[in-house]
Coordinates of C-alpha atoms and ligand atoms in Angstrom, one line a residue:
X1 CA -35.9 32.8 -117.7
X2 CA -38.2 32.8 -120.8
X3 CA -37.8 30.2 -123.3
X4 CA -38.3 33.8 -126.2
X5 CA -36.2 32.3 -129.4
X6 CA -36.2 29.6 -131.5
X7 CA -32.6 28.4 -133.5
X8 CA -32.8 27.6 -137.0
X9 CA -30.3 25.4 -138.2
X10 CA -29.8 25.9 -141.9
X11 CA -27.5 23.6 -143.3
X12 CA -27.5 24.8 -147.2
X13 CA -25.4 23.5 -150.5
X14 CA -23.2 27.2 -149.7
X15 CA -22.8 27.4 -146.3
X16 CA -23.9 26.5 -142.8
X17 CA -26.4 29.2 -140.8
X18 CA -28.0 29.3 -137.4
X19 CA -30.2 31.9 -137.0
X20 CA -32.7 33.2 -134.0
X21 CA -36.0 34.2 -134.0
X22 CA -38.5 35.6 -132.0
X23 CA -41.5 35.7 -131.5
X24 CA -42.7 37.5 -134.6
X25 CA -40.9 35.8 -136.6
X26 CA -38.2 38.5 -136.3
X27 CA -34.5 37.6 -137.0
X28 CA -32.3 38.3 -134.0
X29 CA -29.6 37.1 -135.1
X30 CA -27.5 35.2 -137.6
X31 CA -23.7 33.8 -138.0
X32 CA -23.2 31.9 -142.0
X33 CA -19.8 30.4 -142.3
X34 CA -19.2 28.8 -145.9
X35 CA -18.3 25.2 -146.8
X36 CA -15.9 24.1 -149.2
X37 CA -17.3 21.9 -152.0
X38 CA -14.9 19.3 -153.9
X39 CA -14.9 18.3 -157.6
X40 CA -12.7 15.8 -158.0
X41 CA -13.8 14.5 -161.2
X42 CA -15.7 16.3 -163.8
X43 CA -19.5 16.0 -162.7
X44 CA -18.8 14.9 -159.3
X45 CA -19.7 17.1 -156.1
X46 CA -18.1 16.1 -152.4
X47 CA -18.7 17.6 -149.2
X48 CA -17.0 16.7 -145.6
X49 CA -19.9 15.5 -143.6
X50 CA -17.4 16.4 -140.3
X51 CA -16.6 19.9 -141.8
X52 CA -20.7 20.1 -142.5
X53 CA -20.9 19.2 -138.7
X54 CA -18.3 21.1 -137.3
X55 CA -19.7 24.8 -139.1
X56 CA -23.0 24.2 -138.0
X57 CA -22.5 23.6 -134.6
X58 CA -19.5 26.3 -134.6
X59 CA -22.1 29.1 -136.2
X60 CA -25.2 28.2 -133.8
X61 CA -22.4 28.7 -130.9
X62 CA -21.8 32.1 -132.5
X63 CA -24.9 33.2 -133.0
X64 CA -25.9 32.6 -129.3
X65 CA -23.0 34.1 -128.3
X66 CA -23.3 37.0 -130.5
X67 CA -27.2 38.0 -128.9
X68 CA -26.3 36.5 -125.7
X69 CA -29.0 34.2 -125.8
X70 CA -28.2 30.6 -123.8
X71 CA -30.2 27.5 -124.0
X72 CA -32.7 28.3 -121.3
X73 CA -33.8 31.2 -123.8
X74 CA -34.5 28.7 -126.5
X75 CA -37.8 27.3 -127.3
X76 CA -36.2 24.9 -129.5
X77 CA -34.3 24.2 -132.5
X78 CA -35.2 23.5 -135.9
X79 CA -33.2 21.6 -138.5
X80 CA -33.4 22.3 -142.4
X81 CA -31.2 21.0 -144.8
X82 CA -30.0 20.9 -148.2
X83 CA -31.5 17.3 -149.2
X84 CA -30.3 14.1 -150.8
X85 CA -26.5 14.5 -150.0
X86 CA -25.7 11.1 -148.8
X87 CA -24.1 10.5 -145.7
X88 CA -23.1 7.2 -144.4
X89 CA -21.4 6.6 -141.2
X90 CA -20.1 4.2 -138.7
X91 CA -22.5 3.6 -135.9
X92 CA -19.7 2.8 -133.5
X93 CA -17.4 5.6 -133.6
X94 CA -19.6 8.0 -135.7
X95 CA -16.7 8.5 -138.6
X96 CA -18.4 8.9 -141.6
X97 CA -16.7 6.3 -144.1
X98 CA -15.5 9.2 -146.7
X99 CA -16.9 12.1 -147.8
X100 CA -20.4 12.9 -148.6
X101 CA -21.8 12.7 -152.1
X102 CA -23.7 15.7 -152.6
X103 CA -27.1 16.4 -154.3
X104 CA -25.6 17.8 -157.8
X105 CA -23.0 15.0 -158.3
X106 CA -23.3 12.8 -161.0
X107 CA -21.4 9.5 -160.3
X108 CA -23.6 7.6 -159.9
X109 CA -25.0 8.5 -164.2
X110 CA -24.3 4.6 -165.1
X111 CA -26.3 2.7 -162.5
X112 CA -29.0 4.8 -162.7
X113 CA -29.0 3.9 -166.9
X114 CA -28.5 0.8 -165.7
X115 CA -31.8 0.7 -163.8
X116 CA -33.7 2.5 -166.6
X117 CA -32.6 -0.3 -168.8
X118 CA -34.2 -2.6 -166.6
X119 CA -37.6 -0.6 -167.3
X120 CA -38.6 -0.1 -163.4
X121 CA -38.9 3.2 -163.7
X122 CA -42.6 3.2 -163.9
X123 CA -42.7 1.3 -160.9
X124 CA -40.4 3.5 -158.9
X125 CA -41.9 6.8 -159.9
X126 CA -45.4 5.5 -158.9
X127 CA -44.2 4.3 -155.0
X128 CA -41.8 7.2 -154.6
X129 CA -42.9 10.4 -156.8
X130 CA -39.8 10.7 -158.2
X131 CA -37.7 10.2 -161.3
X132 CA -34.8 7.8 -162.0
X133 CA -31.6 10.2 -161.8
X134 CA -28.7 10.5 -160.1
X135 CA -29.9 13.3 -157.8
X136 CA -31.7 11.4 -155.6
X137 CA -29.7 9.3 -152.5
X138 CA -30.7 6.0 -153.6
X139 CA -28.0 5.2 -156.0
X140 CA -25.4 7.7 -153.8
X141 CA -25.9 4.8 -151.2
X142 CA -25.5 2.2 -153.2
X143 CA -22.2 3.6 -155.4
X144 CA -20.9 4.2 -151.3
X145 CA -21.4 0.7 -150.3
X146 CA -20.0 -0.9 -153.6
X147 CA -16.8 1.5 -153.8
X148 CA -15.3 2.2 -150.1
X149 CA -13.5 -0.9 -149.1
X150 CA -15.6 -3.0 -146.6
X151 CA -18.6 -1.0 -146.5
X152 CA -20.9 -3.8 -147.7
X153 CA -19.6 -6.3 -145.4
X154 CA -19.6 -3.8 -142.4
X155 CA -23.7 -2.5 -143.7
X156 CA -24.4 -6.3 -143.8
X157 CA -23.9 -6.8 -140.1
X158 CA -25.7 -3.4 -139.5
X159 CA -22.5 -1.4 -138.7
X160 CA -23.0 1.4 -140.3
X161 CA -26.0 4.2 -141.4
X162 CA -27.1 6.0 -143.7
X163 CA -28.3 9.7 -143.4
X164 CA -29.2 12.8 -145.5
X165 CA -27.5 16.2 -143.3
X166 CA -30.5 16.0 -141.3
X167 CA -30.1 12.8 -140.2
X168 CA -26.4 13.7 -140.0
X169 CA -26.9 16.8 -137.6
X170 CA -29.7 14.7 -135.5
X171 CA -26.9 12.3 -135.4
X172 CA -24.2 14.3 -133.9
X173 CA -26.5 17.0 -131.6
X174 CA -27.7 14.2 -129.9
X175 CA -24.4 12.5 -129.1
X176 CA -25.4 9.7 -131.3
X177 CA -28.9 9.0 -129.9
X178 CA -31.0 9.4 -132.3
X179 CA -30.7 7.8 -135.6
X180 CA -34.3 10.1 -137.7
X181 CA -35.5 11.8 -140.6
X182 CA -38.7 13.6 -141.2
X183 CA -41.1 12.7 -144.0
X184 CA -39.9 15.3 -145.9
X185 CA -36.0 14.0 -146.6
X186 CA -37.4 10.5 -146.7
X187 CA -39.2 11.3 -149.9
X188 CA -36.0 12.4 -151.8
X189 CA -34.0 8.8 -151.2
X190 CA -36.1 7.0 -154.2
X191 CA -36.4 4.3 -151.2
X192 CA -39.5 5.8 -149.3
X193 CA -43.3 5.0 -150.5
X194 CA -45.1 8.4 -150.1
X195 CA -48.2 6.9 -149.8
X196 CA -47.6 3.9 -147.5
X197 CA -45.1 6.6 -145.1
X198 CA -42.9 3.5 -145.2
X199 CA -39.5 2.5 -146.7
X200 CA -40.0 -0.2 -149.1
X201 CA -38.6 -3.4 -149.2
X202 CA -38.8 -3.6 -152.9
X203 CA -36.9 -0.5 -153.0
X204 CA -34.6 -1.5 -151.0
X205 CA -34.0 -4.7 -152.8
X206 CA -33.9 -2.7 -156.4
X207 CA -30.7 -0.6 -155.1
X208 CA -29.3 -3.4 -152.8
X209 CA -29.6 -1.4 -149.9
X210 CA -29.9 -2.9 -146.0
X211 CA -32.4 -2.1 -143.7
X212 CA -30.3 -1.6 -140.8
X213 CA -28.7 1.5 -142.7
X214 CA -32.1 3.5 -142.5
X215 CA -33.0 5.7 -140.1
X216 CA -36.8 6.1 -138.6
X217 CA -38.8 8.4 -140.4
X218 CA -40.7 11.1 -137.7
X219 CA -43.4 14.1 -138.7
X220 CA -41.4 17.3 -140.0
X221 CA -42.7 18.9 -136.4
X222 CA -42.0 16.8 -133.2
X223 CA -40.0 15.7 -131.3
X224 CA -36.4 14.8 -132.7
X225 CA -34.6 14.1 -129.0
X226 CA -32.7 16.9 -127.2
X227 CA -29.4 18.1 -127.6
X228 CA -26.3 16.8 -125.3
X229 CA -26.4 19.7 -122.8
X230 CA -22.5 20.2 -123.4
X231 CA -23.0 21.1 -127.5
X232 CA -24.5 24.7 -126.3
X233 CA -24.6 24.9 -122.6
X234 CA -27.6 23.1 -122.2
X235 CA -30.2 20.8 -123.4
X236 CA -32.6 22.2 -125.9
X237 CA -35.3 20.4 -127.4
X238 CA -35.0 19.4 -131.3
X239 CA -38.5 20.0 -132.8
X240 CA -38.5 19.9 -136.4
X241 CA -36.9 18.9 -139.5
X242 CA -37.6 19.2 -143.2
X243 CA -35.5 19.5 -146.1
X244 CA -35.1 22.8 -147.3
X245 CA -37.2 23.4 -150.4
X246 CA -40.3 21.9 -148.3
X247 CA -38.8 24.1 -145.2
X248 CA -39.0 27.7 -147.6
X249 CA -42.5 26.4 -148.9
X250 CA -43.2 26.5 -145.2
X251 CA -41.8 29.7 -144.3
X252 CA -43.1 31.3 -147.1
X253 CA -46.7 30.5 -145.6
X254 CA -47.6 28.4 -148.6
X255 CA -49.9 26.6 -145.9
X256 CA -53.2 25.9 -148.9
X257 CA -53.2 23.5 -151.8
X258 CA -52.2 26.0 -155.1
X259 CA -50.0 28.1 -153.0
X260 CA -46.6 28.0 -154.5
X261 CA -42.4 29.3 -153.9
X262 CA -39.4 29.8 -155.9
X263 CA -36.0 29.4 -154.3
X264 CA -32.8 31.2 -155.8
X265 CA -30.2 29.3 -154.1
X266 CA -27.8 27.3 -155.7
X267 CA -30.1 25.6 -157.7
X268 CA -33.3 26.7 -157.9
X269 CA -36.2 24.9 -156.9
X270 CA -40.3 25.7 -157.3
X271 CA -43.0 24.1 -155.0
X272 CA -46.3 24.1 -155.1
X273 CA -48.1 22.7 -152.0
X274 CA -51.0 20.3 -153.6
X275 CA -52.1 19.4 -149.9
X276 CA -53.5 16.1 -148.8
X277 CA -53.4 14.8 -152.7
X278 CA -49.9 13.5 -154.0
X279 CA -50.3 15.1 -157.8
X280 CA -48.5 13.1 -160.7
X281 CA -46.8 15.1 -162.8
X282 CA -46.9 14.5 -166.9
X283 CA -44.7 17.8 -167.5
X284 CA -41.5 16.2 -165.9
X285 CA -41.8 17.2 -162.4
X286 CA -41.2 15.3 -159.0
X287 CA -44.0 14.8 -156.6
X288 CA -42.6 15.1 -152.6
X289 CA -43.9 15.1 -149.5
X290 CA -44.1 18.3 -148.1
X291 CA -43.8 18.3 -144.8
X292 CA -45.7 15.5 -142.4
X293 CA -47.4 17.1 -139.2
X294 CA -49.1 15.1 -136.5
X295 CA -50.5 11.8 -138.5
X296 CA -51.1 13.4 -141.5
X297 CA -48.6 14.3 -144.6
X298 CA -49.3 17.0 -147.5
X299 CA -48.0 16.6 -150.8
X300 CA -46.3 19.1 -153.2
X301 CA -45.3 19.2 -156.7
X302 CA -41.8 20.3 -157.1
X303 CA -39.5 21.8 -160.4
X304 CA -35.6 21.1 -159.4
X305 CA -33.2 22.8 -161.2
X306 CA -29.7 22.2 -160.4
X307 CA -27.5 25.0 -161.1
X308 CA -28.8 28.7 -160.6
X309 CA -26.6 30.6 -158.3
X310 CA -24.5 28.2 -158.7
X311 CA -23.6 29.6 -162.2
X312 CA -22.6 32.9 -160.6
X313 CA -20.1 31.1 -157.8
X314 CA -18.4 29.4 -161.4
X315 CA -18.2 33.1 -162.6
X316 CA -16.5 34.1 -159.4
X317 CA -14.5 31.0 -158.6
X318 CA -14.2 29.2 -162.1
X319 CA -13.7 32.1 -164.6
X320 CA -12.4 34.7 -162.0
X321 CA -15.2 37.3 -164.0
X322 CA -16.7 38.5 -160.8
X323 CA -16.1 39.8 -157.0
X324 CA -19.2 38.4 -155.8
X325 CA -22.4 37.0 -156.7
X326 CA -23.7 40.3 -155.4
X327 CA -21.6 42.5 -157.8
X328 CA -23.8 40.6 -161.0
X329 CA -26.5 43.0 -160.4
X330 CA -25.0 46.0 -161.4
X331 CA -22.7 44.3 -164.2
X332 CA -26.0 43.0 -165.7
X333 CA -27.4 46.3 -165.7
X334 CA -24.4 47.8 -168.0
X335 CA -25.6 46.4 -171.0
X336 CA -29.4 47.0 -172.5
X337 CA -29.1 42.9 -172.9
X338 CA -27.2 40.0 -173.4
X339 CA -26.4 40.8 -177.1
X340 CA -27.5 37.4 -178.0
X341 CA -26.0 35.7 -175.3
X342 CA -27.4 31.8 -173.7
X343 CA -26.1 31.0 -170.9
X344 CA -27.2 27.2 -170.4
X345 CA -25.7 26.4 -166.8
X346 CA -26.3 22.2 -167.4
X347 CA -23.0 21.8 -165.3
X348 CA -24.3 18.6 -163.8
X349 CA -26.7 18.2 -166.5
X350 CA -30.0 19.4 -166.8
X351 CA -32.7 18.6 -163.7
X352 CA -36.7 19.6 -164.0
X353 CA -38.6 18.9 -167.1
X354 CA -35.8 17.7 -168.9
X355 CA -34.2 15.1 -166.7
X356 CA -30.9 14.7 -169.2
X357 CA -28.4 12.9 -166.9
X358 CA -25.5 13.8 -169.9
X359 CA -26.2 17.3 -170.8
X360 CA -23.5 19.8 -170.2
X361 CA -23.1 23.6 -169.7
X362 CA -22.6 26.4 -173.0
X363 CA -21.9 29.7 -173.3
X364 CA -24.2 30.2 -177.3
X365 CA -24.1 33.3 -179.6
X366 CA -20.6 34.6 -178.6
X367 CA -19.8 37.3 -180.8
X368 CA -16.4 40.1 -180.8
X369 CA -18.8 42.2 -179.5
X370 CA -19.4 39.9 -176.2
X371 CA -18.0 41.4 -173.1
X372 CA -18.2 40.3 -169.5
X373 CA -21.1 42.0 -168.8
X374 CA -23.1 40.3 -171.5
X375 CA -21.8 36.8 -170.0
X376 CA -22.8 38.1 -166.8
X377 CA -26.4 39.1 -167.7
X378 CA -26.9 35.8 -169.1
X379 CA -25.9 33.7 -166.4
X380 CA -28.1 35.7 -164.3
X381 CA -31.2 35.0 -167.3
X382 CA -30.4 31.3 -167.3
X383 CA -31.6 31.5 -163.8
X384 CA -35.0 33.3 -164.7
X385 CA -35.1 31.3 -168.1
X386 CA -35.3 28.1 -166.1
X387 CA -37.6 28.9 -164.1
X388 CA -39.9 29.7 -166.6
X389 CA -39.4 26.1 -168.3
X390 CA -40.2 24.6 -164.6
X391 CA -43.7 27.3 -163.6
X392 CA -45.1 26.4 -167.1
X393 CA -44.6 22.6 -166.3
X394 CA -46.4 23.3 -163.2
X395 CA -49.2 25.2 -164.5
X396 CA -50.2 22.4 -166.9
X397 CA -49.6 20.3 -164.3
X398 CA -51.8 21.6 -162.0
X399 CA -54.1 23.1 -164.2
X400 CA -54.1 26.7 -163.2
X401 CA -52.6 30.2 -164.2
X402 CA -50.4 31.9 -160.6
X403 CA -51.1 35.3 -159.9
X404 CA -47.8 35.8 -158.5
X405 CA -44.8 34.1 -157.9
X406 CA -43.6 34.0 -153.8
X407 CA -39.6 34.4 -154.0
X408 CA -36.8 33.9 -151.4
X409 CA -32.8 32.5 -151.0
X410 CA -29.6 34.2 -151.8
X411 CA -30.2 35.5 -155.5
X412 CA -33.6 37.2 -154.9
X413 CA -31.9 40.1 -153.2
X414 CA -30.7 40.7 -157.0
X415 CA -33.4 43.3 -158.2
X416 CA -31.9 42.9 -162.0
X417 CA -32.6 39.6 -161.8
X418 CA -36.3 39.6 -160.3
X419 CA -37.3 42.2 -162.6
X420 CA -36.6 39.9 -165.4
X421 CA -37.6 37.3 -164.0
X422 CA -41.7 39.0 -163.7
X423 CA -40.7 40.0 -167.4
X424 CA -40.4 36.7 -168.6
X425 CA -43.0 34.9 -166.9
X426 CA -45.3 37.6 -167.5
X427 CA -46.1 37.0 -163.7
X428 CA -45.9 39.3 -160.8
X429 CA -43.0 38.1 -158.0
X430 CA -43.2 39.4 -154.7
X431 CA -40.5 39.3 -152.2
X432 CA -41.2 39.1 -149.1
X433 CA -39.4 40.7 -145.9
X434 CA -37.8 37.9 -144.5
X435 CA -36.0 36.0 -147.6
X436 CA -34.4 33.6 -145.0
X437 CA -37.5 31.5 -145.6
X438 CA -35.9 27.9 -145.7
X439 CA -34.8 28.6 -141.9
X440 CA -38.2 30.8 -141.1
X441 CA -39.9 27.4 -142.2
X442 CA -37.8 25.2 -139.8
X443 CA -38.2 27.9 -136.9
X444 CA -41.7 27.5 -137.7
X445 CA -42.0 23.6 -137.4
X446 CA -40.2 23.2 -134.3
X447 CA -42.1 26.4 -132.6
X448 CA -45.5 24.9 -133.8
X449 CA -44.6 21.7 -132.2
X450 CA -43.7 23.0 -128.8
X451 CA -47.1 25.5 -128.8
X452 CA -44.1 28.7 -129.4
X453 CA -47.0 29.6 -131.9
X454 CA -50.4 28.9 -132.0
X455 CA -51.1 27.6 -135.5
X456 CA -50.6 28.5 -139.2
X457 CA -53.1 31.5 -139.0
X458 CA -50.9 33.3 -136.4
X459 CA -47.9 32.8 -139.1
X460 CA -49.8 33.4 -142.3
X461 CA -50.0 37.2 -140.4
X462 CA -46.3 37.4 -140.4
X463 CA -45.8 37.0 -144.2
X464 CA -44.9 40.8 -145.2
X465 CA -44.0 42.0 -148.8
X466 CA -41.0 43.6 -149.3
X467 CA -41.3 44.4 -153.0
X468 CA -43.3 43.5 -155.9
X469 CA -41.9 43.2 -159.1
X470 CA -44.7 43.7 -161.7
X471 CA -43.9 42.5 -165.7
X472 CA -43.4 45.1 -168.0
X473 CA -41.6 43.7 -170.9
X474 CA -43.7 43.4 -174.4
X475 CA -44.9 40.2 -174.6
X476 CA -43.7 40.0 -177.9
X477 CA -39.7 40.6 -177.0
X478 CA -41.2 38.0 -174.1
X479 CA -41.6 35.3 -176.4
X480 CA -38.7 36.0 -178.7
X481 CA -36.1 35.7 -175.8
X482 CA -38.0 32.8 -174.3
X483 CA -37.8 31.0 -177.7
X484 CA -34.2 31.7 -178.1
X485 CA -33.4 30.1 -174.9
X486 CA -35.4 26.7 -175.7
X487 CA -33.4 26.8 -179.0
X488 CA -29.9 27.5 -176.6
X489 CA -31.3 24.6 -174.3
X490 CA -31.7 22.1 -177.4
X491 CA -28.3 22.4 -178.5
X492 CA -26.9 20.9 -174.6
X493 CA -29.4 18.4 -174.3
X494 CA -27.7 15.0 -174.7
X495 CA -29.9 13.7 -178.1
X496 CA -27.0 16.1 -179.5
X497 CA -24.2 14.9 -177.7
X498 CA -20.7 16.8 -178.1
X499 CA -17.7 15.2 -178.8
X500 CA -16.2 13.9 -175.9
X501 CA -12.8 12.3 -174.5
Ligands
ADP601 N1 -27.1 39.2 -155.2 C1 -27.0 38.0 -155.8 N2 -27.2 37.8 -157.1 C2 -27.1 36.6 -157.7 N3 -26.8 35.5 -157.0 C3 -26.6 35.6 -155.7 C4 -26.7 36.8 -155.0 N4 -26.4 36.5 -153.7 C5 -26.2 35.2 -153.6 N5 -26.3 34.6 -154.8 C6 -26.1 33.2 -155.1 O1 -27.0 32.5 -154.2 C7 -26.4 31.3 -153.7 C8 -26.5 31.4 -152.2 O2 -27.8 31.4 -151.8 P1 -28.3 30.5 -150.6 O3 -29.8 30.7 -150.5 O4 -27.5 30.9 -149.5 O5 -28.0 29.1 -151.2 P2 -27.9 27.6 -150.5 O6 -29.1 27.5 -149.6 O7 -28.0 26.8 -151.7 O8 -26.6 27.5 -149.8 C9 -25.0 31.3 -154.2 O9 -25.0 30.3 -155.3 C10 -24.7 32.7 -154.8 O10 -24.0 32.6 -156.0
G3P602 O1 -28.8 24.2 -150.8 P1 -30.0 24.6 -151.6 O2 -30.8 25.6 -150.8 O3 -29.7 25.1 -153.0 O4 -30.9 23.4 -151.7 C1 -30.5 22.2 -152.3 C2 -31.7 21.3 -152.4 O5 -32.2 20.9 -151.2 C3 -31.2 20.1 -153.2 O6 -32.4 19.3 -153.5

């Protein structure tokens, strides 16, 4: 029977996806299911790490189902995940101890002021590459083991671990086996030294963290176990892992140093691989490990913003404005432009180059006038604005002027919005076929590491442009607009803080 498909396991902010490929990188088939997100208090995000489990394993049995592909037709399986949610779990029974605190919530605002205060974030920035926020796991763990009754005690005598959704799916496919991350998630804990490839025990010791909560850290492509034969009719191999950003820099072929993505997901996030040389950034961006293959690890710099799509699901789902995220596209095009109309989405305060922990979301430059489609149209700017504020960090950063910007997740299918996007950047973007790059990236890991393909010349040939999206705005409106939205962004950033309860 031949082994002719790998299985993707994309376990996003949205939703939970499997999805099969062949050979040439074809999709053959895919089953999404979404998952609920909790807010129980304003700035906080929750997920259920068993409801997280439960829809991926439920859509990779659908999607084999669906093709009728079984487990002797797979190659192998590759994870990618949605990074930094925080997981920690019981080792005996494999309960997590409550739900999962997810990438965009803020909870954990104090300690990390509280570290800042104690002035080590020059220290931690040079070990880890990162920045001192709340986005990153290491003070997720820490607010975990301080707040769920026993959980110290219990991490003390090495009862339970810790896991982003990698570790969490590893976990759980291999019926508790196989306690791993990949370089790639390590780097986003503030824990892991991305030079040494080690966790640090001064690290550890900052955010009072045990070392028997951590799991081992393996290359991106290898061998992560194999799954309990009963999960999906049989044992397949698990190859690869890498979170998802570093996954979609992957897919999207962005194999040389320079060579750089923008994902439109619910947040947004741009890479730029830097390869064997771990950049520093001065413009406010996070340096990451991009993926770690064989013995070696390359670097990328990386521009997070936190709410992009995002701002179109609080359209739908908070202000009841919209159908779908889909339906923005043609409400944005019923009006010549926003009238006026910010849109600054700094729901969980504002990520990449600002780093403002307190800032909070506004809707500027309402007039009578405003409609919903003008609201519309500048939610879907925000996006494009943002990433304009992150590619002109990266540029300085590393020196150089992109020819064009490589695109992919949900909110590229909206041709409004990528259109504007090349407008405002004065950059071309180019789409390419396959926007399902963040689980192309993982299919790509695991099939490198099992020889499914030869090397990364054999996928550089499979990266095909779907459409272009060349700048045609004045560069004059350009730079009005592009003002008007640093001037919208100024008024949320904390420095000005508004009133609150
Ligand atoms: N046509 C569209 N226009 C604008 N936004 C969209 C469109 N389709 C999806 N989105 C947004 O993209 C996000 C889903 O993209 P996806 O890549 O699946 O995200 P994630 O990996 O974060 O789960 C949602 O936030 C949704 O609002
Ligand atoms: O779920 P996504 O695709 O928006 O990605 C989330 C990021 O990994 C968070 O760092």
């Amino acid at each position: 029977m031949e082994r002719g498909y790998i299985l993707a396991l994309d376990q996003g902010t949205t939703s939970s996806r499997a999805i099969l490929f062949d050979r040439n990188s074809r999709i053959a088939g895919m089953v999404q299911k979404e998952l609920r997100q909790y807010f129980p208090q304003p700035g906080w995000v929750e997920q259920d790490a068993e409801e997280i489990w439960q829809s991926q394993l439920e859509v990779a049995r659908a999607v084999m189902r669906q093709t009728g592909v079984s487990a002797e037709n797979l190659a192998a399986i590759g994870i990618t995940n949605q990074r930094e949610t925080t997981v920690i779990w019981e080792k005996r029974t494999g309960k997590p101890i409550s739900k999962a605190i997810v990438w965009q919530c803020r909870r954990t605002a104090p300690l990390v002021a509280g570290l800042k205060e104690q002035g080590l974030d020059g220290m931690i920035r040079a070990k880890t590459g990162l920045l001192l926020d709340a986005y990153f796991s290491g003070t997720k763990i820490q607010w975990l083991l301080d707040h769920v009754a026993g959980a110290r005690a219990k991490a003390e005598r090495g009862d339970l671990l810790f896991g982003t959704i990698d570790s969490w799916l590893i976990w759980n496919l291999t019926g508790g086996r196989l306690h791993a991350t990949d370089y790639s998630n390590a780097s986003r804990t503030l824990l892991f030294n991305i030079h040494t490839l080690s966790w640090d025990p001064e690290l550890l010791s900052v955010f009072n963290i045990p070392p028997s909560l951590l799991p081992e850290v393996r290359p991106s492509g290898g061998s992560f176990g194999e799954t309990l034969p009963e999960l999906l009719g049989g044992a397949v191999p698990l190859a690869g892992a890498a979170g998802d950003q570093q996954a979609a820099l992957f897919g999207q072929a962005c194999f040389r140093p320079g060579m750089a993505k923008n994902t439109y997901g619910t947040g947004c996030f741009m890479l730029m691989n830097t390869g064997a040389k771990a950049v520093a950034s001065e413009k406010g961006l996070v340096t990451t490990i991009a993926w770690g293959l064989d013995k070696r690890v390359e670097y990328a710099l990386e521009g997070s913003v936190f709410v992009a799509g995002a701002a179109l699901q609080w359209l739908r789902d908070g202000l009841g404005i919209l159908e779908s995220a889909a339906e923005s596209e043609s409400r944005a095009a019923q009006v010549e432009d926003s009238g006026g109309v910010y849109f600054v989405p700094a729901f969980v305060g504002l990520g990449a180059p600002y780093w403002d922990m307190e800032a909070r979301g506004a809707i500027l430059g309402l007039t009578r006038g405003t409609g919903r489609a003008q609201i519309i149209r500048a939610a879907l700017e925000s996006l494009a604005f943002q990433t304009r504020d992150v590619l002109e960090a990266m540029e300085g950063d590393a020196s150089l002027k992109l020819r064009a910007l490589r695109v992919d997740g949900g909110a590229s299918a909206n041709n409004f919005l990528m259109q504007f996007q090349a407008d405002i950047l004065g950059t071309r973007v180019e789409r390419p076929a396959i926007t399902e790059t963040t689980a192309l990236g993982a299919a790509y890991l695991a099939g490198l590491a099992v020889g499914f393909w030869s090397g990364t010349k054999e996928l550089e040939k499979n990266w095909l442009l779907q459409q272009s999206f060349q700048p045609r705005m004045p560069e004059m409106v350009r730079n009005r607009l592009y003002e008007g939205w640093q001037e919208a962004v100024g008024r949320v950033l904390s420095a000005k803080p508004l009133s609150r309860t």
